Short mmCIF file of C-alpha atoms and ligand atoms in Angstrom, two decimals:
data_model
loop_
_atom_site.label_atom_id
_atom_site.label_comp_id
_atom_site.label_asym_id
_atom_site.label_seq_id
_atom_site.Cartn_x
_atom_site.Cartn_y
_atom_site.Cartn_z
CA UNK A 1 68.69 -12.18 -14.99
CA UNK A 2 72.11 -10.52 -15.19
CA UNK A 3 72.56 -7.16 -13.55
CA UNK A 4 73.08 -5.62 -17.06
CA UNK A 5 69.57 -6.74 -18.13
CA UNK A 6 67.98 -5.22 -14.99
CA UNK A 7 66.19 -1.92 -15.67
CA UNK A 8 67.52 1.08 -13.70
CA UNK A 9 65.78 2.27 -10.54
CA UNK A 10 66.74 5.94 -10.15
CA UNK A 11 67.64 7.17 -6.66
CA UNK A 12 68.09 10.87 -5.81
CA UNK A 13 70.28 11.43 -2.74
CA UNK A 14 69.76 14.49 -0.52
CA UNK A 15 72.70 14.83 1.92
CA UNK A 16 76.13 13.32 1.63
CA UNK A 17 77.47 13.35 5.20
CA UNK A 18 78.13 10.41 7.55
CA UNK A 19 75.09 8.40 6.45
CA UNK A 20 74.72 9.78 2.91
CA UNK A 21 78.36 8.99 2.05
CA UNK A 22 78.09 5.48 3.51
CA UNK A 23 74.81 4.94 1.64
CA UNK A 24 76.34 5.84 -1.72
CA UNK A 25 79.23 3.47 -1.05
CA UNK A 26 76.99 0.61 0.07
CA UNK A 27 74.63 1.06 -2.86
CA UNK A 28 77.49 0.86 -5.37
CA UNK A 29 78.66 -2.38 -3.71
CA UNK A 30 75.22 -4.01 -3.61
CA UNK A 31 73.56 -2.66 -6.81
CA UNK A 32 74.50 -5.60 -9.08
CA UNK A 33 73.29 -8.21 -6.60
CA UNK A 34 70.00 -6.32 -6.07
CA UNK A 35 69.59 -6.02 -9.87
CA UNK A 36 70.02 -9.78 -10.28
CA UNK A 37 67.61 -10.54 -7.45
CA UNK A 38 64.72 -8.22 -8.23
CA UNK A 39 65.21 -7.21 -11.84
CA UNK A 40 65.82 -3.52 -11.14
CA UNK A 41 69.24 -2.07 -10.46
CA UNK A 42 69.33 0.96 -8.09
CA UNK A 43 71.60 3.78 -9.18
CA UNK A 44 72.18 7.26 -7.83
CA UNK A 45 71.17 9.90 -10.36
CA UNK A 46 72.06 13.00 -8.35
CA UNK A 47 73.43 14.17 -5.00
CA UNK A 48 72.43 17.34 -3.15
CA UNK A 49 74.57 19.01 -0.47
CA UNK A 50 74.95 22.64 0.54
CA UNK A 51 77.53 23.12 -2.19
CA UNK A 52 76.45 20.87 -5.05
CA UNK A 53 73.38 19.62 -6.91
CA UNK A 54 69.91 21.00 -7.62
CA UNK A 55 66.84 19.58 -5.86
CA UNK A 56 64.54 20.26 -8.83
CA UNK A 57 66.90 18.44 -11.17
CA UNK A 58 67.23 15.44 -8.81
CA UNK A 59 63.45 15.25 -8.31
CA UNK A 60 62.86 15.29 -12.04
CA UNK A 61 65.24 12.38 -12.65
CA UNK A 62 64.39 10.11 -9.66
CA UNK A 63 61.99 7.25 -8.95
CA UNK A 64 62.80 7.53 -5.25
CA UNK A 65 64.36 10.24 -3.09
CA UNK A 66 66.56 9.45 -0.06
CA UNK A 67 66.60 12.30 2.48
CA UNK A 68 69.74 12.27 4.66
CA UNK A 69 70.06 15.98 5.40
CA UNK A 70 68.59 15.92 8.92
CA UNK A 71 66.56 18.62 10.74
CA UNK A 72 63.34 20.01 9.34
CA UNK A 73 64.42 22.92 7.16
CA UNK A 74 64.81 22.35 4.21
CA UNK A 75 64.23 18.58 4.71
CA UNK A 76 60.43 18.98 5.19
CA UNK A 77 60.00 21.02 2.03
CA UNK A 78 62.05 18.54 -0.04
CA UNK A 79 60.24 15.55 1.49
CA UNK A 80 56.75 16.99 0.79
CA UNK A 81 57.66 18.01 -2.75
CA UNK A 82 59.06 14.53 -3.43
CA UNK A 83 55.94 12.76 -2.14
CA UNK A 84 53.59 15.21 -3.89
CA UNK A 85 55.41 14.44 -7.13
CA UNK A 86 54.74 10.72 -6.54
CA UNK A 87 58.36 9.85 -5.67
CA UNK A 88 58.90 7.28 -2.94
CA UNK A 89 60.71 8.83 0.01
CA UNK A 90 63.21 7.12 2.34
CA UNK A 91 64.41 9.14 5.33
CA UNK A 92 66.51 8.54 8.46
CA UNK A 93 65.29 11.79 9.98
CA UNK A 94 63.65 11.44 13.42
CA UNK A 95 63.06 15.18 13.82
CA UNK A 96 61.14 15.27 10.56
CA UNK A 97 58.97 12.24 11.34
CA UNK A 98 58.29 13.13 14.99
CA UNK A 99 57.25 16.72 14.18
CA UNK A 100 55.68 16.47 10.73
CA UNK A 101 54.79 12.80 10.40
CA UNK A 102 51.07 13.37 9.79
CA UNK A 103 51.72 15.88 7.02
CA UNK A 104 54.11 13.43 5.37
CA UNK A 105 51.78 10.42 5.74
CA UNK A 106 48.96 12.45 4.21
CA UNK A 107 51.14 13.50 1.27
CA UNK A 108 52.19 9.87 0.72
CA UNK A 109 48.55 8.75 0.94
CA UNK A 110 47.48 11.39 -1.63
CA UNK A 111 50.05 10.48 -4.25
CA UNK A 112 50.35 6.74 -3.52
CA UNK A 113 54.11 7.08 -2.97
CA UNK A 114 55.77 5.10 -0.20
CA UNK A 115 57.26 6.75 2.86
CA UNK A 116 59.85 4.60 4.64
CA UNK A 117 61.93 5.56 7.68
CA UNK A 118 63.43 2.45 9.27
CA UNK A 119 66.72 4.23 10.04
CA UNK A 120 64.99 7.04 11.99
CA UNK A 121 64.60 4.81 15.07
CA UNK A 122 67.26 2.52 16.56
CA UNK A 123 69.53 2.62 13.49
CA UNK A 124 69.76 -0.76 11.85
CA UNK A 125 67.42 -2.52 14.33
CA UNK A 126 64.33 -3.21 12.15
CA UNK A 127 61.76 -2.03 14.64
CA UNK A 128 59.67 0.10 12.25
CA UNK A 129 59.19 -2.78 9.85
CA UNK A 130 58.38 -5.21 12.66
CA UNK A 131 55.78 -2.93 14.28
CA UNK A 132 54.28 -1.63 11.03
CA UNK A 133 54.27 -4.83 9.01
CA UNK A 134 55.20 -8.04 10.85
CA UNK A 135 53.03 -7.21 13.88
CA UNK A 136 50.20 -5.51 11.96
CA UNK A 137 47.96 -8.35 13.21
CA UNK A 138 48.82 -7.92 16.89
CA UNK A 139 47.22 -5.46 19.30
CA UNK A 140 50.32 -3.80 20.71
CA UNK A 141 49.99 -2.82 24.37
CA UNK A 142 53.44 -1.41 25.01
CA UNK A 143 56.70 -0.56 23.30
CA UNK A 144 59.66 0.29 25.44
CA UNK A 145 63.30 0.44 24.75
CA UNK A 146 66.76 1.88 24.77
CA UNK A 147 66.70 4.06 21.68
CA UNK A 148 69.73 6.28 22.27
CA UNK A 149 73.18 4.71 21.99
CA UNK A 150 75.09 7.70 23.40
CA UNK A 151 73.33 7.65 26.76
CA UNK A 152 73.49 3.87 26.98
CA UNK A 153 77.24 4.03 26.37
CA UNK A 154 77.64 6.62 29.15
CA UNK A 155 75.48 4.73 31.67
CA UNK A 156 77.26 1.43 30.92
CA UNK A 157 80.65 3.10 31.45
CA UNK A 158 79.46 4.62 34.76
CA UNK A 159 78.19 1.23 35.93
CA UNK A 160 81.27 -0.72 34.90
CA UNK A 161 83.99 1.66 36.11
CA UNK A 162 82.31 3.84 38.72
CA UNK A 163 83.15 6.88 36.54
CA UNK A 164 81.32 10.18 37.05
CA UNK A 165 78.81 11.35 34.43
CA UNK A 166 81.28 13.99 33.18
CA UNK A 167 84.15 11.52 32.75
CA UNK A 168 81.95 8.95 31.02
CA UNK A 169 80.62 11.64 28.65
CA UNK A 170 84.18 12.72 27.79
CA UNK A 171 85.13 9.10 27.06
CA UNK A 172 82.08 8.73 24.81
CA UNK A 173 83.08 11.90 22.93
CA UNK A 174 86.69 10.72 22.50
CA UNK A 175 85.52 7.38 21.10
CA UNK A 176 82.99 8.98 18.73
CA UNK A 177 79.87 7.74 20.60
CA UNK A 178 78.82 11.27 21.59
CA UNK A 179 78.82 14.47 19.57
CA UNK A 180 80.76 17.59 20.58
CA UNK A 181 77.36 19.06 21.56
CA UNK A 182 75.60 16.08 23.19
CA UNK A 183 72.52 18.05 24.35
CA UNK A 184 69.85 16.29 22.25
CA UNK A 185 71.10 12.88 23.39
CA UNK A 186 71.76 13.45 27.11
CA UNK A 187 68.57 15.45 27.74
CA UNK A 188 66.44 12.60 26.35
CA UNK A 189 65.07 14.71 23.46
CA UNK A 190 66.51 12.43 20.77
CA UNK A 191 64.89 9.42 22.44
CA UNK A 192 61.59 11.34 22.79
CA UNK A 193 61.49 11.93 19.02
CA UNK A 194 62.01 8.22 18.41
CA UNK A 195 59.31 7.25 20.91
CA UNK A 196 56.84 9.64 19.25
CA UNK A 197 57.46 7.80 15.98
CA UNK A 198 57.11 4.34 17.56
CA UNK A 199 53.92 5.33 19.42
CA UNK A 200 52.38 6.62 16.18
CA UNK A 201 53.04 3.32 14.48
CA UNK A 202 52.17 1.02 17.39
CA UNK A 203 48.92 2.75 18.39
CA UNK A 204 47.78 4.49 15.19
CA UNK A 205 47.45 7.80 17.04
CA UNK A 206 49.24 11.02 16.09
CA UNK A 207 51.94 11.73 18.69
CA UNK A 208 54.03 14.90 18.27
CA UNK A 209 57.50 15.28 19.79
CA UNK A 210 56.16 18.20 21.88
CA UNK A 211 53.70 15.82 23.60
CA UNK A 212 56.39 13.46 24.88
CA UNK A 213 57.75 14.43 28.34
CA UNK A 214 61.42 13.56 28.61
CA UNK A 215 64.10 13.47 31.29
CA UNK A 216 67.78 12.92 30.59
CA UNK A 217 70.77 11.53 32.41
CA UNK A 218 72.75 14.70 33.24
CA UNK A 219 71.68 14.54 36.90
CA UNK A 220 72.72 10.91 37.45
CA UNK A 221 75.61 10.47 39.86
CA UNK A 222 78.09 7.64 40.35
CA UNK A 223 76.50 7.22 43.80
CA UNK A 224 73.04 6.50 42.39
CA UNK A 225 74.49 3.75 40.27
CA UNK A 226 76.65 2.27 43.04
CA UNK A 227 73.80 2.15 45.57
CA UNK A 228 71.39 0.72 43.06
CA UNK A 229 73.85 -2.04 42.24
CA UNK A 230 73.54 -3.14 45.86
CA UNK A 231 69.76 -3.29 45.39
CA UNK A 232 70.25 -5.46 42.26
CA UNK A 233 69.33 -2.67 39.81
CA UNK A 234 70.97 -1.24 36.71
CA UNK A 235 70.20 2.13 35.13
CA UNK A 236 69.02 2.72 31.54
CA UNK A 237 67.47 5.66 29.68
CA UNK A 238 64.10 4.16 28.82
CA UNK A 239 61.63 5.25 26.18
CA UNK A 240 58.18 3.94 26.98
CA UNK A 241 54.93 4.06 25.01
CA UNK A 242 51.91 2.22 26.35
CA UNK A 243 48.17 2.00 26.26
CA UNK A 244 46.46 2.78 29.56
CA UNK A 245 42.74 2.87 30.34
CA UNK A 246 42.87 6.71 30.39
CA UNK A 247 44.84 7.06 27.14
CA UNK A 248 48.36 6.72 25.82
CA UNK A 249 51.42 7.26 27.95
CA UNK A 250 54.60 8.13 26.05
CA UNK A 251 57.65 9.13 28.13
CA UNK A 252 61.44 9.08 28.25
CA UNK A 253 63.20 8.80 31.61
CA UNK A 254 66.14 7.15 33.30
CA UNK A 255 64.93 4.01 35.06
CA UNK A 256 66.37 1.21 37.12
CA UNK A 257 65.79 -2.31 35.87
CA UNK A 258 66.18 -5.62 37.65
CA UNK A 259 68.63 -8.07 36.06
CA UNK A 260 65.89 -10.31 34.59
CA UNK A 261 64.51 -7.52 32.37
CA UNK A 262 65.42 -8.00 28.68
CA UNK A 263 66.70 -4.41 28.43
CA UNK A 264 68.98 -4.74 31.48
CA UNK A 265 71.57 -6.69 29.48
CA UNK A 266 71.75 -4.15 26.63
CA UNK A 267 75.08 -2.42 27.09
CA UNK A 268 77.36 0.11 25.41
CA UNK A 269 76.09 1.91 22.32
CA UNK A 270 73.57 -0.82 21.45
CA UNK A 271 69.85 -0.07 21.15
CA UNK A 272 66.99 -2.46 21.93
CA UNK A 273 63.22 -2.27 21.71
CA UNK A 274 60.73 -4.58 23.45
CA UNK A 275 57.24 -4.87 21.96
CA UNK A 276 54.45 -6.38 24.05
CA UNK A 277 51.12 -7.72 22.89
CA UNK A 278 48.87 -10.45 24.29
CA UNK A 279 49.19 -12.32 20.98
CA UNK A 280 52.98 -12.47 21.01
CA UNK A 281 53.89 -12.03 24.72
CA UNK A 282 56.99 -9.97 24.01
CA UNK A 283 59.65 -9.54 21.35
CA UNK A 284 62.94 -7.77 21.94
CA UNK A 285 65.04 -6.56 19.01
CA UNK A 286 68.53 -5.24 19.59
CA UNK A 287 71.57 -4.09 17.65
CA UNK A 288 73.69 -1.07 16.74
CA UNK A 289 71.64 2.12 17.08
CA UNK A 290 73.81 4.39 14.93
CA UNK A 291 76.95 4.62 12.79
CA UNK A 292 77.23 5.59 9.13
CA UNK A 293 77.49 2.09 7.63
CA UNK A 294 74.89 0.54 9.92
CA UNK A 295 72.37 3.33 9.31
CA UNK A 296 73.08 3.25 5.56
CA UNK A 297 72.25 -0.45 5.58
CA UNK A 298 68.79 0.29 7.05
CA UNK A 299 68.30 3.05 4.44
CA UNK A 300 69.22 0.69 1.59
CA UNK A 301 66.84 -1.91 3.03
CA UNK A 302 64.04 0.67 2.75
CA UNK A 303 65.04 1.52 -0.82
CA UNK A 304 64.88 -2.15 -1.82
CA UNK A 305 61.51 -2.58 -0.06
CA UNK A 306 60.14 0.41 -1.97
CA UNK A 307 61.36 -1.12 -5.24
CA UNK A 308 59.19 -4.17 -4.61
CA UNK A 309 55.40 -3.63 -4.59
CA UNK A 310 52.98 -3.77 -2.81
CA UNK A 311 53.46 -0.55 -0.94
CA UNK A 312 52.86 0.04 2.74
CA UNK A 313 51.76 3.33 4.22
CA UNK A 314 50.37 3.53 7.76
CA UNK A 315 46.60 3.94 7.95
CA UNK A 316 45.22 7.37 8.98
CA UNK A 317 45.73 8.22 12.64
CA UNK A 318 42.89 8.88 15.10
CA UNK A 319 43.57 11.05 18.16
CA UNK A 320 43.65 9.46 21.63
CA UNK A 321 44.12 11.17 25.01
CA UNK A 322 47.70 11.39 26.29
CA UNK A 323 48.23 10.94 30.05
CA UNK A 324 51.26 12.02 32.04
CA UNK A 325 50.54 11.12 35.70
CA UNK A 326 50.94 7.34 35.80
CA UNK A 327 51.91 4.69 38.34
CA UNK A 328 55.53 3.64 38.68
CA UNK A 329 57.93 2.23 41.24
CA UNK A 330 60.61 4.74 42.28
CA UNK A 331 64.11 4.90 43.70
CA UNK A 332 64.71 7.70 46.20
CA UNK A 333 68.14 8.86 47.36
CA UNK A 334 68.28 11.27 50.31
CA UNK A 335 71.30 12.64 52.18
CA UNK A 336 70.38 13.25 55.83
CA UNK A 337 71.94 14.07 59.20
CA UNK A 338 72.93 10.78 60.87
CA UNK A 339 70.67 10.87 63.92
CA UNK A 340 67.94 8.68 65.40
CA UNK A 341 64.43 8.86 64.00
CA UNK A 342 65.40 10.20 60.58
CA UNK A 343 64.38 7.10 58.63
CA UNK A 344 61.13 6.91 60.60
CA UNK A 345 60.19 10.50 59.67
CA UNK A 346 60.95 9.94 56.00
CA UNK A 347 58.92 6.73 56.08
CA UNK A 348 56.01 8.50 57.80
CA UNK A 349 55.79 11.19 55.10
CA UNK A 350 55.88 8.55 52.39
CA UNK A 351 53.21 6.54 54.22
CA UNK A 352 50.90 9.57 54.55
CA UNK A 353 51.00 9.98 50.75
CA UNK A 354 50.22 6.28 50.27
CA UNK A 355 53.78 5.41 49.20
CA UNK A 356 55.11 2.12 50.54
CA UNK A 357 58.80 1.25 50.77
CA UNK A 358 60.02 -1.99 49.19
CA UNK A 359 63.72 -1.92 50.17
CA UNK A 360 66.21 0.40 51.87
CA UNK A 361 69.99 0.78 52.03
CA UNK A 362 71.34 3.16 54.72
CA UNK A 363 75.00 4.16 55.01
CA UNK A 364 76.80 6.54 57.34
CA UNK A 365 79.23 9.08 55.84
CA UNK A 366 80.82 11.02 58.69
CA UNK A 367 78.12 13.05 60.43
CA UNK A 368 75.65 12.40 57.64
CA UNK A 369 73.96 9.32 56.23
CA UNK A 370 72.58 8.31 52.87
CA UNK A 371 69.26 6.61 52.40
CA UNK A 372 68.64 4.77 49.12
CA UNK A 373 65.16 3.28 48.87
CA UNK A 374 63.00 1.54 46.31
CA UNK A 375 59.21 2.10 46.54
CA UNK A 376 56.31 -0.08 45.47
CA UNK A 377 54.39 1.33 42.46
CA UNK A 378 52.49 4.54 43.23
CA UNK A 379 50.93 7.38 41.23
CA UNK A 380 53.79 9.75 40.33
CA UNK A 381 52.03 12.89 41.63
CA UNK A 382 51.65 11.32 45.12
CA UNK A 383 55.27 10.27 45.21
CA UNK A 384 56.50 13.69 44.03
CA UNK A 385 54.33 15.36 46.71
CA UNK A 386 56.00 13.21 49.38
CA UNK A 387 59.47 13.96 47.99
CA UNK A 388 58.68 17.69 48.08
CA UNK A 389 57.83 17.41 51.82
CA UNK A 390 60.91 15.27 52.54
CA UNK A 391 63.13 17.82 50.78
CA UNK A 392 61.94 20.48 53.28
CA UNK A 393 62.84 18.48 56.44
CA UNK A 394 65.57 20.23 58.48
CA UNK A 395 67.83 17.13 58.58
CA UNK A 396 67.88 16.67 54.81
CA UNK A 397 71.25 17.80 53.45
CA UNK A 398 70.65 18.02 49.67
CA UNK A 399 67.84 17.83 47.13
CA UNK A 400 66.48 14.25 47.11
CA UNK A 401 67.10 12.36 43.86
CA UNK A 402 64.33 10.35 42.20
CA UNK A 403 64.61 7.74 39.44
CA UNK A 404 61.91 5.39 38.18
CA UNK A 405 62.24 1.63 38.65
CA UNK A 406 60.82 -0.80 36.10
CA UNK A 407 59.75 -3.78 38.12
CA UNK A 408 59.00 -6.43 35.55
CA UNK A 409 61.33 -9.36 35.19
CA UNK A 410 60.94 -11.48 32.05
CA UNK A 411 61.77 -15.13 32.65
N1 NAP B 501 74.99 9.57 11.94
C1 NAP B 501 74.30 8.54 12.41
O1 NAP B 501 74.85 7.58 12.96
C2 NAP B 501 72.79 8.51 12.22
C3 NAP B 501 72.05 7.42 12.75
C4 NAP B 501 70.67 7.36 12.55
C5 NAP B 501 70.03 8.39 11.87
N2 NAP B 501 70.77 9.46 11.40
C6 NAP B 501 70.06 10.52 10.68
O2 NAP B 501 70.54 10.58 9.35
C7 NAP B 501 70.44 11.92 8.88
C8 NAP B 501 71.82 12.36 8.35
O3 NAP B 501 72.75 12.31 9.42
P1 NAP B 501 74.33 12.47 9.17
O4 NAP B 501 74.98 12.05 10.43
O5 NAP B 501 74.72 11.80 7.89
O6 NAP B 501 74.45 14.07 8.99
P2 NAP B 501 75.70 14.89 8.45
O7 NAP B 501 76.94 14.08 8.48
O8 NAP B 501 75.67 16.20 9.16
O9 NAP B 501 75.35 15.16 6.90
C9 NAP B 501 74.32 16.03 6.50
C10 NAP B 501 74.38 16.21 4.98
O10 NAP B 501 73.27 17.04 4.61
C11 NAP B 501 73.75 18.14 3.85
N3 NAP B 501 72.96 19.34 4.11
C12 NAP B 501 72.80 20.00 5.29
N4 NAP B 501 72.02 21.07 5.11
C13 NAP B 501 71.69 21.09 3.80
C14 NAP B 501 70.91 21.97 2.99
N5 NAP B 501 70.31 23.06 3.50
N6 NAP B 501 70.77 21.69 1.68
C15 NAP B 501 71.39 20.62 1.14
N7 NAP B 501 72.15 19.74 1.85
C16 NAP B 501 72.30 19.99 3.15
C17 NAP B 501 75.19 18.35 4.30
O11 NAP B 501 75.83 19.06 3.27
P3 NAP B 501 77.38 19.46 3.32
O12 NAP B 501 78.09 18.18 2.94
O13 NAP B 501 77.50 20.51 2.26
O14 NAP B 501 77.64 19.92 4.70
C18 NAP B 501 75.65 16.91 4.50
O15 NAP B 501 76.07 16.38 3.26
C19 NAP B 501 69.91 12.75 10.04
O16 NAP B 501 68.51 12.87 9.94
C20 NAP B 501 70.27 11.91 11.26
O17 NAP B 501 69.40 12.14 12.36
C21 NAP B 501 72.13 9.53 11.57
#
């Protein structure tokens, strides 16, 4: 079939910024080839921004609506009205999906329209499709990954050059890897939204952004990274979603990884997600996590998938308990007066709480000393209780710093 014979597939575009503009450009480049391949040629029938277009008019004329506005207001209203009207919806909006996913899935289920959102998590890395479709036959035990490119860029720069957090953030902003206001990225909130979406898909349970505890990287110092290097560790902002006997655990936190972990080698602004299931052992997907063209490519992939039946909508979710106090290995960094017996006292407090030390680095700095230690896995509440007591010892010079360590090595 020639592209002229292909019938039109009408796409309404909401938002024409970084991703929306790149999407329109990519679609015009690829439309003929798609028309030849699948017999329908996608074409944009209307564009909505703050200053042009009418949503009602676009809805009326579209087979599918692409939402690239961001945020939840007015994106939620437009998304629900599109699905209710039976229009397929493609969105790159993690806030929308992590806060109103159930409402949207229900609307899609009612009208039979497809809801696709590959670009909402890890940019062009096809993790939504792999979890929702390719691995639909596997019982997924855990999904963990690096789902924020800004923080990975900053941490990689700190590790490679010894730069401070502030200097690495400024470099990221100058190179366009961090926004002028980086709060959502560096606090871990952006990653938390993405993990809520992945947990929903992997475990079939509703997980709202508000239920995902997150920690960011603003407190990480060049020291933490330098000491950890000596212990063979590298630091990443990890999103983790896993099944545990007590329920689901979904968290975002900075964590040290040993070199053999598949996520340890993911550097710069790249994203990567590891999916674990007994049936498949583990799969790691990685690639660019953002960028207008890259994200637009994932959006167009969703549009083409929606053009080809059969449709896929996730099955209804059933609630499962969410747990927050779970076992982990930890790194502890304490600045202390350099005098005999200090390490023994710290070790005693840890021991009384059932925390056992795996490795220690101790360095003198003038009259003080620094202790950097890695613990064996322990329930977080016990470890935090010990750290609270250590922080109150008279020879401790500053608030102890704690970072999780992911112990697994994949060989
Ligand atoms: N940028 C990335 O690399 C990336 C990566 C992955 C996912 N995403 C997601 O993609 C979505 C779009 O991001 P972006 O970077 O393209 O955003 P952006 O550059 O800020 O563009 C937003 C667009 O939405 C329009 N808009 C905002 N409020 C509106 C309203 N009330 N009514 C109508 N239009 C409105 C804006 O209109 P004006 O043109 O009039 O301002 C602009 O065209 C977000 O959900 C984001 O999280 C982005």
